[in-house]
Structures are given as C-alpha cells and as structure tokens.
PDB file of C-alpha atoms in Angstrom:
ATOM      1  CA  ASP A   1       0.000   0.000   0.000  1.00  0.00           C
ATOM      2  CA  ALA A   2       1.192   3.489  -0.764  1.00  0.00           C
ATOM      3  CA  GLY A   3       1.765   5.618   2.290  1.00  0.00           C
ATOM      4  CA  VAL A   4       1.107   9.310   2.684  1.00  0.00           C
ATOM      5  CA  ILE A   5       2.593  11.072  -0.308  1.00  0.00           C
ATOM      6  CA  GLN A   6       3.906  14.610  -0.060  1.00  0.00           C
ATOM      7  CA  SER A   7       5.333  16.909  -2.675  1.00  0.00           C
ATOM      8  CA  PRO A   8       7.691  18.556  -3.169  1.00  0.00           C
ATOM      9  CA  ARG A   9      10.301  16.940  -0.927  1.00  0.00           C
ATOM     10  CA  HIS A  10      12.406  20.064  -1.064  1.00  0.00           C
ATOM     11  CA  GLU A  11      11.492  23.614  -1.931  1.00  0.00           C
ATOM     12  CA  VAL A  12      13.768  26.614  -2.006  1.00  0.00           C
ATOM     13  CA  THR A  13      12.131  29.944  -2.659  1.00  0.00           C
ATOM     14  CA  GLU A  14      12.640  33.614  -2.109  1.00  0.00           C
ATOM     15  CA  MET A  15      10.883  35.743   0.437  1.00  0.00           C
ATOM     16  CA  GLY A  16       7.548  36.972  -0.826  1.00  0.00           C
ATOM     17  CA  GLN A  17       6.889  34.059  -3.131  1.00  0.00           C
ATOM     18  CA  GLU A  18       3.888  31.777  -2.855  1.00  0.00           C
ATOM     19  CA  VAL A  19       4.537  28.218  -1.719  1.00  0.00           C
ATOM     20  CA  THR A  20       2.139  25.300  -2.136  1.00  0.00           C
ATOM     21  CA  LEU A  21       2.731  21.991  -0.425  1.00  0.00           C
ATOM     22  CA  ARG A  22       0.708  18.971  -1.431  1.00  0.00           C
ATOM     23  CA  CYS A  23      -0.438  15.826   0.295  1.00  0.00           C
ATOM     24  CA  LYS A  24      -2.197  12.636  -0.695  1.00  0.00           C
ATOM     25  CA  PRO A  25      -3.392  10.708   2.363  1.00  0.00           C
ATOM     26  CA  ILE A  26      -3.671   6.958   2.640  1.00  0.00           C
ATOM     27  CA  SER A  27      -6.783   5.701   0.874  1.00  0.00           C
ATOM     28  CA  GLY A  28      -9.599   5.110   3.338  1.00  0.00           C
ATOM     29  CA  HIS A  29      -8.273   7.434   5.998  1.00  0.00           C
ATOM     30  CA  ASN A  30     -10.732  10.096   7.046  1.00  0.00           C
ATOM     31  CA  SER A  31      -8.474  12.454   8.983  1.00  0.00           C
ATOM     32  CA  LEU A  32      -5.591  14.537   7.706  1.00  0.00           C
ATOM     33  CA  PHE A  33      -3.092  16.593   9.664  1.00  0.00           C
ATOM     34  CA  TRP A  34      -0.487  19.208   8.766  1.00  0.00           C
ATOM     35  CA  TYR A  35       2.473  19.557  11.134  1.00  0.00           C
ATOM     36  CA  ARG A  36       5.487  21.840  11.068  1.00  0.00           C
ATOM     37  CA  GLN A  37       8.847  20.843  12.522  1.00  0.00           C
ATOM     38  CA  THR A  38      11.563  23.301  13.499  1.00  0.00           C
ATOM     39  CA  MET A  39      14.528  23.063  15.827  1.00  0.00           C
ATOM     40  CA  MET A  40      13.159  25.777  18.065  1.00  0.00           C
ATOM     41  CA  ARG A  41       9.522  24.709  18.332  1.00  0.00           C
ATOM     42  CA  GLY A  42       9.612  20.996  17.608  1.00  0.00           C
ATOM     43  CA  LEU A  43       6.547  19.423  16.028  1.00  0.00           C
ATOM     44  CA  GLU A  44       3.555  21.730  15.920  1.00  0.00           C
ATOM     45  CA  LEU A  45       0.107  20.861  14.660  1.00  0.00           C
ATOM     46  CA  LEU A  46      -1.027  23.500  12.178  1.00  0.00           C
ATOM     47  CA  ILE A  47      -4.436  22.232  11.138  1.00  0.00           C
ATOM     48  CA  TYR A  48      -6.403  19.038  10.818  1.00  0.00           C
ATOM     49  CA  PHE A  49      -9.379  17.833   8.816  1.00  0.00           C
ATOM     50  CA  ASN A  50     -12.013  15.195   9.469  1.00  0.00           C
ATOM     51  CA  ASN A  51     -13.925  14.001   6.422  1.00  0.00           C
ATOM     52  CA  ASN A  52     -12.453  16.902   4.416  1.00  0.00           C
ATOM     53  CA  VAL A  53     -13.742  19.499   6.889  1.00  0.00           C
ATOM     54  CA  PRO A  54     -11.254  21.667   8.827  1.00  0.00           C
ATOM     55  CA  ILE A  55     -11.753  20.953  12.515  1.00  0.00           C
ATOM     56  CA  ASP A  56      -9.006  22.880  14.258  1.00  0.00           C
ATOM     57  CA  ASP A  57      -6.822  25.504  12.616  1.00  0.00           C
ATOM     58  CA  SER A  58      -5.686  27.154  15.829  1.00  0.00           C
ATOM     59  CA  GLY A  59      -2.108  26.185  15.059  1.00  0.00           C
ATOM     60  CA  MET A  60      -1.957  28.073  11.790  1.00  0.00           C
ATOM     61  CA  PRO A  61       0.586  30.827  12.450  1.00  0.00           C
ATOM     62  CA  GLU A  62      -1.141  33.686  10.668  1.00  0.00           C
ATOM     63  CA  ASP A  63      -3.231  34.651   7.696  1.00  0.00           C
ATOM     64  CA  ARG A  64      -0.396  33.972   5.320  1.00  0.00           C
ATOM     65  CA  PHE A  65      -1.067  30.278   5.858  1.00  0.00           C
ATOM     66  CA  SER A  66      -4.074  28.495   4.404  1.00  0.00           C
ATOM     67  CA  ALA A  67      -5.007  24.842   3.929  1.00  0.00           C
ATOM     68  CA  LYS A  68      -7.616  23.124   1.849  1.00  0.00           C
ATOM     69  CA  MET A  69      -8.907  19.628   1.390  1.00  0.00           C
ATOM     70  CA  PRO A  70     -11.142  19.618  -1.684  1.00  0.00           C
ATOM     71  CA  ASN A  71     -11.624  15.854  -1.583  1.00  0.00           C
ATOM     72  CA  ALA A  72     -10.677  12.800   0.435  1.00  0.00           C
ATOM     73  CA  SER A  73      -7.482  12.166  -1.520  1.00  0.00           C
ATOM     74  CA  PHE A  74      -5.832  15.567  -1.673  1.00  0.00           C
ATOM     75  CA  SER A  75      -4.850  18.479   0.529  1.00  0.00           C
ATOM     76  CA  THR A  76      -2.742  21.593   0.103  1.00  0.00           C
ATOM     77  CA  LEU A  77      -0.974  23.912   2.488  1.00  0.00           C
ATOM     78  CA  LYS A  78      -0.282  27.310   1.019  1.00  0.00           C
ATOM     79  CA  ILE A  79       1.949  30.101   2.301  1.00  0.00           C
ATOM     80  CA  GLN A  80       1.535  33.488   0.673  1.00  0.00           C
ATOM     81  CA  PRO A  81       3.704  35.490   0.951  1.00  0.00           C
ATOM     82  CA  SER A  82       6.469  33.317   2.345  1.00  0.00           C
ATOM     83  CA  GLU A  83       9.009  34.613   4.864  1.00  0.00           C
ATOM     84  CA  PRO A  84      12.390  33.256   6.016  1.00  0.00           C
ATOM     85  CA  ARG A  85      10.888  32.272   9.388  1.00  0.00           C
ATOM     86  CA  ASP A  86       8.600  29.844   7.553  1.00  0.00           C
ATOM     87  CA  SER A  87      11.623  27.672   6.777  1.00  0.00           C
ATOM     88  CA  ALA A  88      10.873  24.265   8.288  1.00  0.00           C
ATOM     89  CA  VAL A  89       9.917  20.713   7.469  1.00  0.00           C
ATOM     90  CA  TYR A  90       6.201  20.372   6.877  1.00  0.00           C
ATOM     91  CA  PHE A  91       4.643  16.981   7.488  1.00  0.00           C
ATOM     92  CA  CYS A  92       1.321  15.663   6.368  1.00  0.00           C
ATOM     93  CA  ALA A  93      -0.194  12.732   8.265  1.00  0.00           C
ATOM     94  CA  SER A  94      -3.390  10.769   7.943  1.00  0.00           C
ATOM     95  CA  SER A  95      -5.366   8.383  10.092  1.00  0.00           C
ATOM     96  CA  HIS A  96      -8.582   6.499  10.297  1.00  0.00           C
ATOM     97  CA  GLN A  97     -10.711   7.855  13.102  1.00  0.00           C
ATOM     98  CA  GLY A  98     -13.480   5.619  14.317  1.00  0.00           C
ATOM     99  CA  ALA A  99     -14.669   3.212  16.960  1.00  0.00           C
ATOM    100  CA  LEU A 100     -11.929   0.713  16.202  1.00  0.00           C
ATOM    101  CA  SER A 101      -9.212   3.286  15.640  1.00  0.00           C
ATOM    102  CA  HIS A 102      -6.066   3.116  17.716  1.00  0.00           C
ATOM    103  CA  GLY A 103      -5.299   6.715  16.917  1.00  0.00           C
ATOM    104  CA  GLU A 104      -2.077   6.047  15.067  1.00  0.00           C
ATOM    105  CA  LEU A 105      -1.004   8.732  12.625  1.00  0.00           C
ATOM    106  CA  PHE A 106       0.789   7.765   9.425  1.00  0.00           C
ATOM    107  CA  PHE A 107       3.259  10.372   8.233  1.00  0.00           C
ATOM    108  CA  GLY A 108       4.583  11.363   4.864  1.00  0.00           C
ATOM    109  CA  GLU A 109       8.270  11.982   4.282  1.00  0.00           C
ATOM    110  CA  GLY A 110       7.861  15.711   4.767  1.00  0.00           C
ATOM    111  CA  SER A 111       8.520  18.751   2.624  1.00  0.00           C
ATOM    112  CA  ARG A 112      11.603  20.743   3.543  1.00  0.00           C
ATOM    113  CA  LEU A 113      10.975  24.417   2.848  1.00  0.00           C
ATOM    114  CA  THR A 114      13.747  26.981   2.724  1.00  0.00           C
ATOM    115  CA  VAL A 115      12.784  30.616   2.279  1.00  0.00           C
ATOM    116  CA  LEU A 116      15.713  32.875   1.416  1.00  0.00           C
TER     117      LEU A 116
ATOM    118  CA  ALA B   1      -3.429  22.445  29.311  1.00  0.00           C
ATOM    119  CA  GLN B   2      -2.485  18.989  28.147  1.00  0.00           C
ATOM    120  CA  THR B   3       1.241  18.658  27.644  1.00  0.00           C
ATOM    121  CA  VAL B   4       3.890  16.090  26.842  1.00  0.00           C
ATOM    122  CA  THR B   5       7.382  16.500  28.274  1.00  0.00           C
ATOM    123  CA  GLN B   6      10.593  14.753  27.333  1.00  0.00           C
ATOM    124  CA  SER B   7      13.315  15.950  29.656  1.00  0.00           C
ATOM    125  CA  GLN B   8      16.290  14.332  27.896  1.00  0.00           C
ATOM    126  CA  PRO B   9      17.279  16.270  24.757  1.00  0.00           C
ATOM    127  CA  GLU B  10      20.121  13.879  23.926  1.00  0.00           C
ATOM    128  CA  MET B  11      21.206  10.421  24.973  1.00  0.00           C
ATOM    129  CA  SER B  12      23.781   7.922  23.849  1.00  0.00           C
ATOM    130  CA  VAL B  13      24.191   4.196  24.352  1.00  0.00           C
ATOM    131  CA  GLN B  14      26.672   1.548  23.341  1.00  0.00           C
ATOM    132  CA  GLU B  15      25.572  -0.981  20.802  1.00  0.00           C
ATOM    133  CA  ALA B  16      23.892  -4.039  22.401  1.00  0.00           C
ATOM    134  CA  GLU B  17      23.163  -2.197  25.641  1.00  0.00           C
ATOM    135  CA  THR B  18      19.832  -1.029  27.014  1.00  0.00           C
ATOM    136  CA  VAL B  19      18.605   2.543  27.156  1.00  0.00           C
ATOM    137  CA  THR B  20      15.468   4.154  28.577  1.00  0.00           C
ATOM    138  CA  LEU B  21      13.913   7.347  27.282  1.00  0.00           C
ATOM    139  CA  SER B  22      11.555   9.182  29.583  1.00  0.00           C
ATOM    140  CA  CYS B  23       8.267  10.939  28.922  1.00  0.00           C
ATOM    141  CA  THR B  24       5.680  12.523  31.172  1.00  0.00           C
ATOM    142  CA  TYR B  25       2.330  13.943  30.220  1.00  0.00           C
ATOM    143  CA  ASP B  26      -0.478  15.829  31.781  1.00  0.00           C
ATOM    144  CA  THR B  27      -4.136  15.015  31.266  1.00  0.00           C
ATOM    145  CA  SER B  28      -7.387  14.690  33.155  1.00  0.00           C
ATOM    146  CA  GLU B  29      -8.692  11.999  30.842  1.00  0.00           C
ATOM    147  CA  ASN B  30      -9.027   8.379  31.849  1.00  0.00           C
ATOM    148  CA  ASN B  31      -8.982   6.449  28.591  1.00  0.00           C
ATOM    149  CA  TYR B  32      -6.434   7.275  25.929  1.00  0.00           C
ATOM    150  CA  TYR B  33      -3.513   5.979  23.917  1.00  0.00           C
ATOM    151  CA  LEU B  34       0.124   6.918  24.158  1.00  0.00           C
ATOM    152  CA  PHE B  35       2.659   6.585  21.389  1.00  0.00           C
ATOM    153  CA  TRP B  36       6.386   6.569  20.746  1.00  0.00           C
ATOM    154  CA  TYR B  37       7.504   7.617  17.281  1.00  0.00           C
ATOM    155  CA  LYS B  38      10.967   7.328  15.779  1.00  0.00           C
ATOM    156  CA  GLN B  39      12.399   9.855  13.328  1.00  0.00           C
ATOM    157  CA  PRO B  40      15.601   8.562  11.698  1.00  0.00           C
ATOM    158  CA  PRO B  41      17.874  10.817   9.634  1.00  0.00           C
ATOM    159  CA  SER B  42      15.687  10.018   6.634  1.00  0.00           C
ATOM    160  CA  ARG B  43      13.148  12.237   8.381  1.00  0.00           C
ATOM    161  CA  GLN B  44      10.017  10.081   8.152  1.00  0.00           C
ATOM    162  CA  MET B  45       8.118   9.566  11.395  1.00  0.00           C
ATOM    163  CA  ILE B  46       7.580   5.895  12.187  1.00  0.00           C
ATOM    164  CA  LEU B  47       5.431   4.444  14.957  1.00  0.00           C
ATOM    165  CA  VAL B  48       7.509   2.410  17.394  1.00  0.00           C
ATOM    166  CA  ILE B  49       4.994   1.341  20.008  1.00  0.00           C
ATOM    167  CA  ARG B  50       1.508   2.125  21.332  1.00  0.00           C
ATOM    168  CA  GLN B  51       0.076   1.813  24.849  1.00  0.00           C
ATOM    169  CA  GLU B  52      -3.592   1.807  25.795  1.00  0.00           C
ATOM    170  CA  ALA B  53      -4.161   3.565  29.091  1.00  0.00           C
ATOM    171  CA  TYR B  54      -6.837   1.155  30.310  1.00  0.00           C
ATOM    172  CA  LYS B  55      -4.448  -1.771  29.970  1.00  0.00           C
ATOM    173  CA  GLN B  56      -2.201  -2.368  32.953  1.00  0.00           C
ATOM    174  CA  GLN B  57       0.156  -4.575  30.997  1.00  0.00           C
ATOM    175  CA  ASN B  58       3.051  -2.715  29.440  1.00  0.00           C
ATOM    176  CA  ALA B  59       3.242  -2.880  25.652  1.00  0.00           C
ATOM    177  CA  THR B  60       6.135  -4.702  24.006  1.00  0.00           C
ATOM    178  CA  GLU B  61       7.286  -4.795  20.396  1.00  0.00           C
ATOM    179  CA  ASN B  62      10.376  -6.942  19.938  1.00  0.00           C
ATOM    180  CA  ARG B  63      13.276  -4.985  21.486  1.00  0.00           C
ATOM    181  CA  PHE B  64      11.046  -2.060  22.409  1.00  0.00           C
ATOM    182  CA  SER B  65       8.956  -1.936  25.554  1.00  0.00           C
ATOM    183  CA  VAL B  66       7.316   0.704  27.676  1.00  0.00           C
ATOM    184  CA  ASN B  67       7.038   1.344  31.368  1.00  0.00           C
ATOM    185  CA  PHE B  68       3.614   2.912  31.755  1.00  0.00           C
ATOM    186  CA  GLN B  69       2.794   4.420  35.140  1.00  0.00           C
ATOM    187  CA  LYS B  70      -0.693   5.847  34.786  1.00  0.00           C
ATOM    188  CA  ALA B  71      -0.922   7.435  38.218  1.00  0.00           C
ATOM    189  CA  ALA B  72       2.424   9.140  37.744  1.00  0.00           C
ATOM    190  CA  LYS B  73       1.552  10.012  34.120  1.00  0.00           C
ATOM    191  CA  SER B  74       4.825   8.555  33.006  1.00  0.00           C
ATOM    192  CA  PHE B  75       5.463   6.655  29.777  1.00  0.00           C
ATOM    193  CA  SER B  76       9.080   5.645  29.236  1.00  0.00           C
ATOM    194  CA  LEU B  77      10.516   3.704  26.307  1.00  0.00           C
ATOM    195  CA  LYS B  78      13.085   0.977  26.840  1.00  0.00           C
ATOM    196  CA  ILE B  79      15.230  -0.180  23.961  1.00  0.00           C
ATOM    197  CA  SER B  80      17.036  -3.454  24.598  1.00  0.00           C
ATOM    198  CA  ASP B  81      20.028  -4.737  22.658  1.00  0.00           C
ATOM    199  CA  SER B  82      20.462  -1.351  20.985  1.00  0.00           C
ATOM    200  CA  GLN B  83      21.424  -1.411  17.333  1.00  0.00           C
ATOM    201  CA  LEU B  84      23.082   1.194  15.156  1.00  0.00           C
ATOM    202  CA  GLY B  85      19.818   1.530  13.232  1.00  0.00           C
ATOM    203  CA  ASP B  86      18.115   2.737  16.391  1.00  0.00           C
ATOM    204  CA  THR B  87      19.993   6.035  16.058  1.00  0.00           C
ATOM    205  CA  ALA B  88      17.195   8.560  15.618  1.00  0.00           C
ATOM    206  CA  MET B  89      15.100  11.162  17.315  1.00  0.00           C
ATOM    207  CA  TYR B  90      12.316   9.688  19.458  1.00  0.00           C
ATOM    208  CA  PHE B  91       9.070  11.456  20.188  1.00  0.00           C
ATOM    209  CA  CYS B  92       6.464  10.682  22.788  1.00  0.00           C
ATOM    210  CA  ALA B  93       2.926  11.593  21.667  1.00  0.00           C
ATOM    211  CA  PHE B  94      -0.503  11.888  23.226  1.00  0.00           C
ATOM    212  CA  PRO B  95      -3.965  12.505  21.706  1.00  0.00           C
ATOM    213  CA  PRO B  96      -5.799  15.077  23.853  1.00  0.00           C
ATOM    214  CA  GLY B  97      -9.551  14.817  24.137  1.00  0.00           C
ATOM    215  CA  ASN B  98      -9.809  11.858  21.777  1.00  0.00           C
ATOM    216  CA  THR B  99      -9.813  14.342  18.916  1.00  0.00           C
ATOM    217  CA  GLY B 100      -7.510  12.237  16.794  1.00  0.00           C
ATOM    218  CA  LYS B 101      -4.738  14.799  16.745  1.00  0.00           C
ATOM    219  CA  LEU B 102      -1.461  14.097  18.511  1.00  0.00           C
ATOM    220  CA  ILE B 103       0.647  16.470  20.541  1.00  0.00           C
ATOM    221  CA  PHE B 104       4.320  15.616  20.678  1.00  0.00           C
ATOM    222  CA  GLY B 105       7.070  16.024  23.213  1.00  0.00           C
ATOM    223  CA  GLN B 106      10.209  17.915  22.349  1.00  0.00           C
ATOM    224  CA  GLY B 107      12.003  14.754  21.293  1.00  0.00           C
ATOM    225  CA  THR B 108      15.098  12.878  22.472  1.00  0.00           C
ATOM    226  CA  THR B 109      17.998  12.390  20.104  1.00  0.00           C
ATOM    227  CA  LEU B 110      19.475   8.941  20.633  1.00  0.00           C
ATOM    228  CA  GLN B 111      22.919   8.038  19.371  1.00  0.00           C
ATOM    229  CA  VAL B 112      23.879   4.367  19.349  1.00  0.00           C
ATOM    230  CA  LYS B 113      27.648   4.003  19.369  1.00  0.00           C
ATOM    231  CA  PRO B 114      29.521   1.009  17.942  1.00  0.00           C
TER     232      PRO B 114
END
C-alpha cells in the first residue's frame, strides 16, 4: 500500500513568493493533519481535517497560511507570501478515526521548505 | 493544558546495551492511547509502540517496551540490545480529548555508538 505522499520533498524559494505543499493521504483514511517541525519549536500541529472538513486551525501561524482539502485524496498547504521564518519541514499525516481506531497517525516523508 | 514533556534532549548508548527514554504527560482523561515515534535521519516519522491507558500490561514490540505508570503520568521507552539503526530522534505523543490529533514532546535524540 502506498503511504502518505507529499510533494515537493524540497522547496527553495525567495521571500515573498507563494509556496504550495501537497499531500495525498492513505486511501480510506478520514483524517488529515499538517504539522510543522523546526529546531526551536519541535513538532507543531497547524491544522487538521475530518472528512475533508477543517476541525481545528488554531495552530496556523497567521493569515499567510491556508489549507484546503477539496476531496478525500488531496490536501494543500499554502503560504503566501512566504518569509524566512517559515523555513521548516512540513509533514502531512493521515489516520482512520473511528470506533476501532487506535489513533495512530501515518506520516509522509515531509517537505523541507527553505525561504531565502 | 495537556502537555507532553521529554526531559532528555540527547542520549547515547553503546551498541547491544539497554537505554530508557523518559516521557511525562499531563491530562485529566481516563482512557487514551500513548505513542512513541521514531524519526531517523531520513526524516520520516515511524510508529515504534503504542500503549492503551486502560491496559495495565506494558506494551512490548520486539526490542522495544514501555514502562507505563498511569498514576504518575509517566510513559518511558526501553530499547534493549540497541542497534546502530536505532539512532534517531524519538518522540512521545498523546492525543488530547480523543480528537484524533497528537501532541508531541520535544524529542530525544538517541545516538547508538559502535
């Protein structure tokens, strides 16, 4: 089975540019999560979706960040305009939430973003 | 606030020896899961072991086991017969409020030395 697929794996851009990160969750999973990892702040939850609906976006840093999940097999995280402090590894994870769920999250390989 | 704390930023162990990574958490819930994830240099987060809070028996997965102390809200990971491939960052994680999301500790970087 294919795992969570993220693209791009690496992105280098200049300050002010728009960045779009993409994620394909595991088929059949109904929850999707976006995390950000930095040395200073560790792993932070940015936003998560249940059944394509955003449930909690309290971790989104500011209005420059937005996330969408137009269908069960695709999500995007967009940063516009990007700033150097957005440099981090962004992880997408998915899970199946339900009565028999153990709560395990399955992670993609992450997208390393560098904003110059 | 529900938190997860890993107080050991870095640890090292000789190959074939045993090492224990500590984790404490804070919650008022009674039924929940706890997780340890491994992040090797390749960066991908991999589940190591899971513990169900209503089970008194500590979870074990091959060389990995936990010491779960519910009253003390402690959830440590023991790695026996350490191998070079165990070198990674290890994160303790907890799902607050059965929402499905996980909050992670700060991580412990483990170096296994030959």
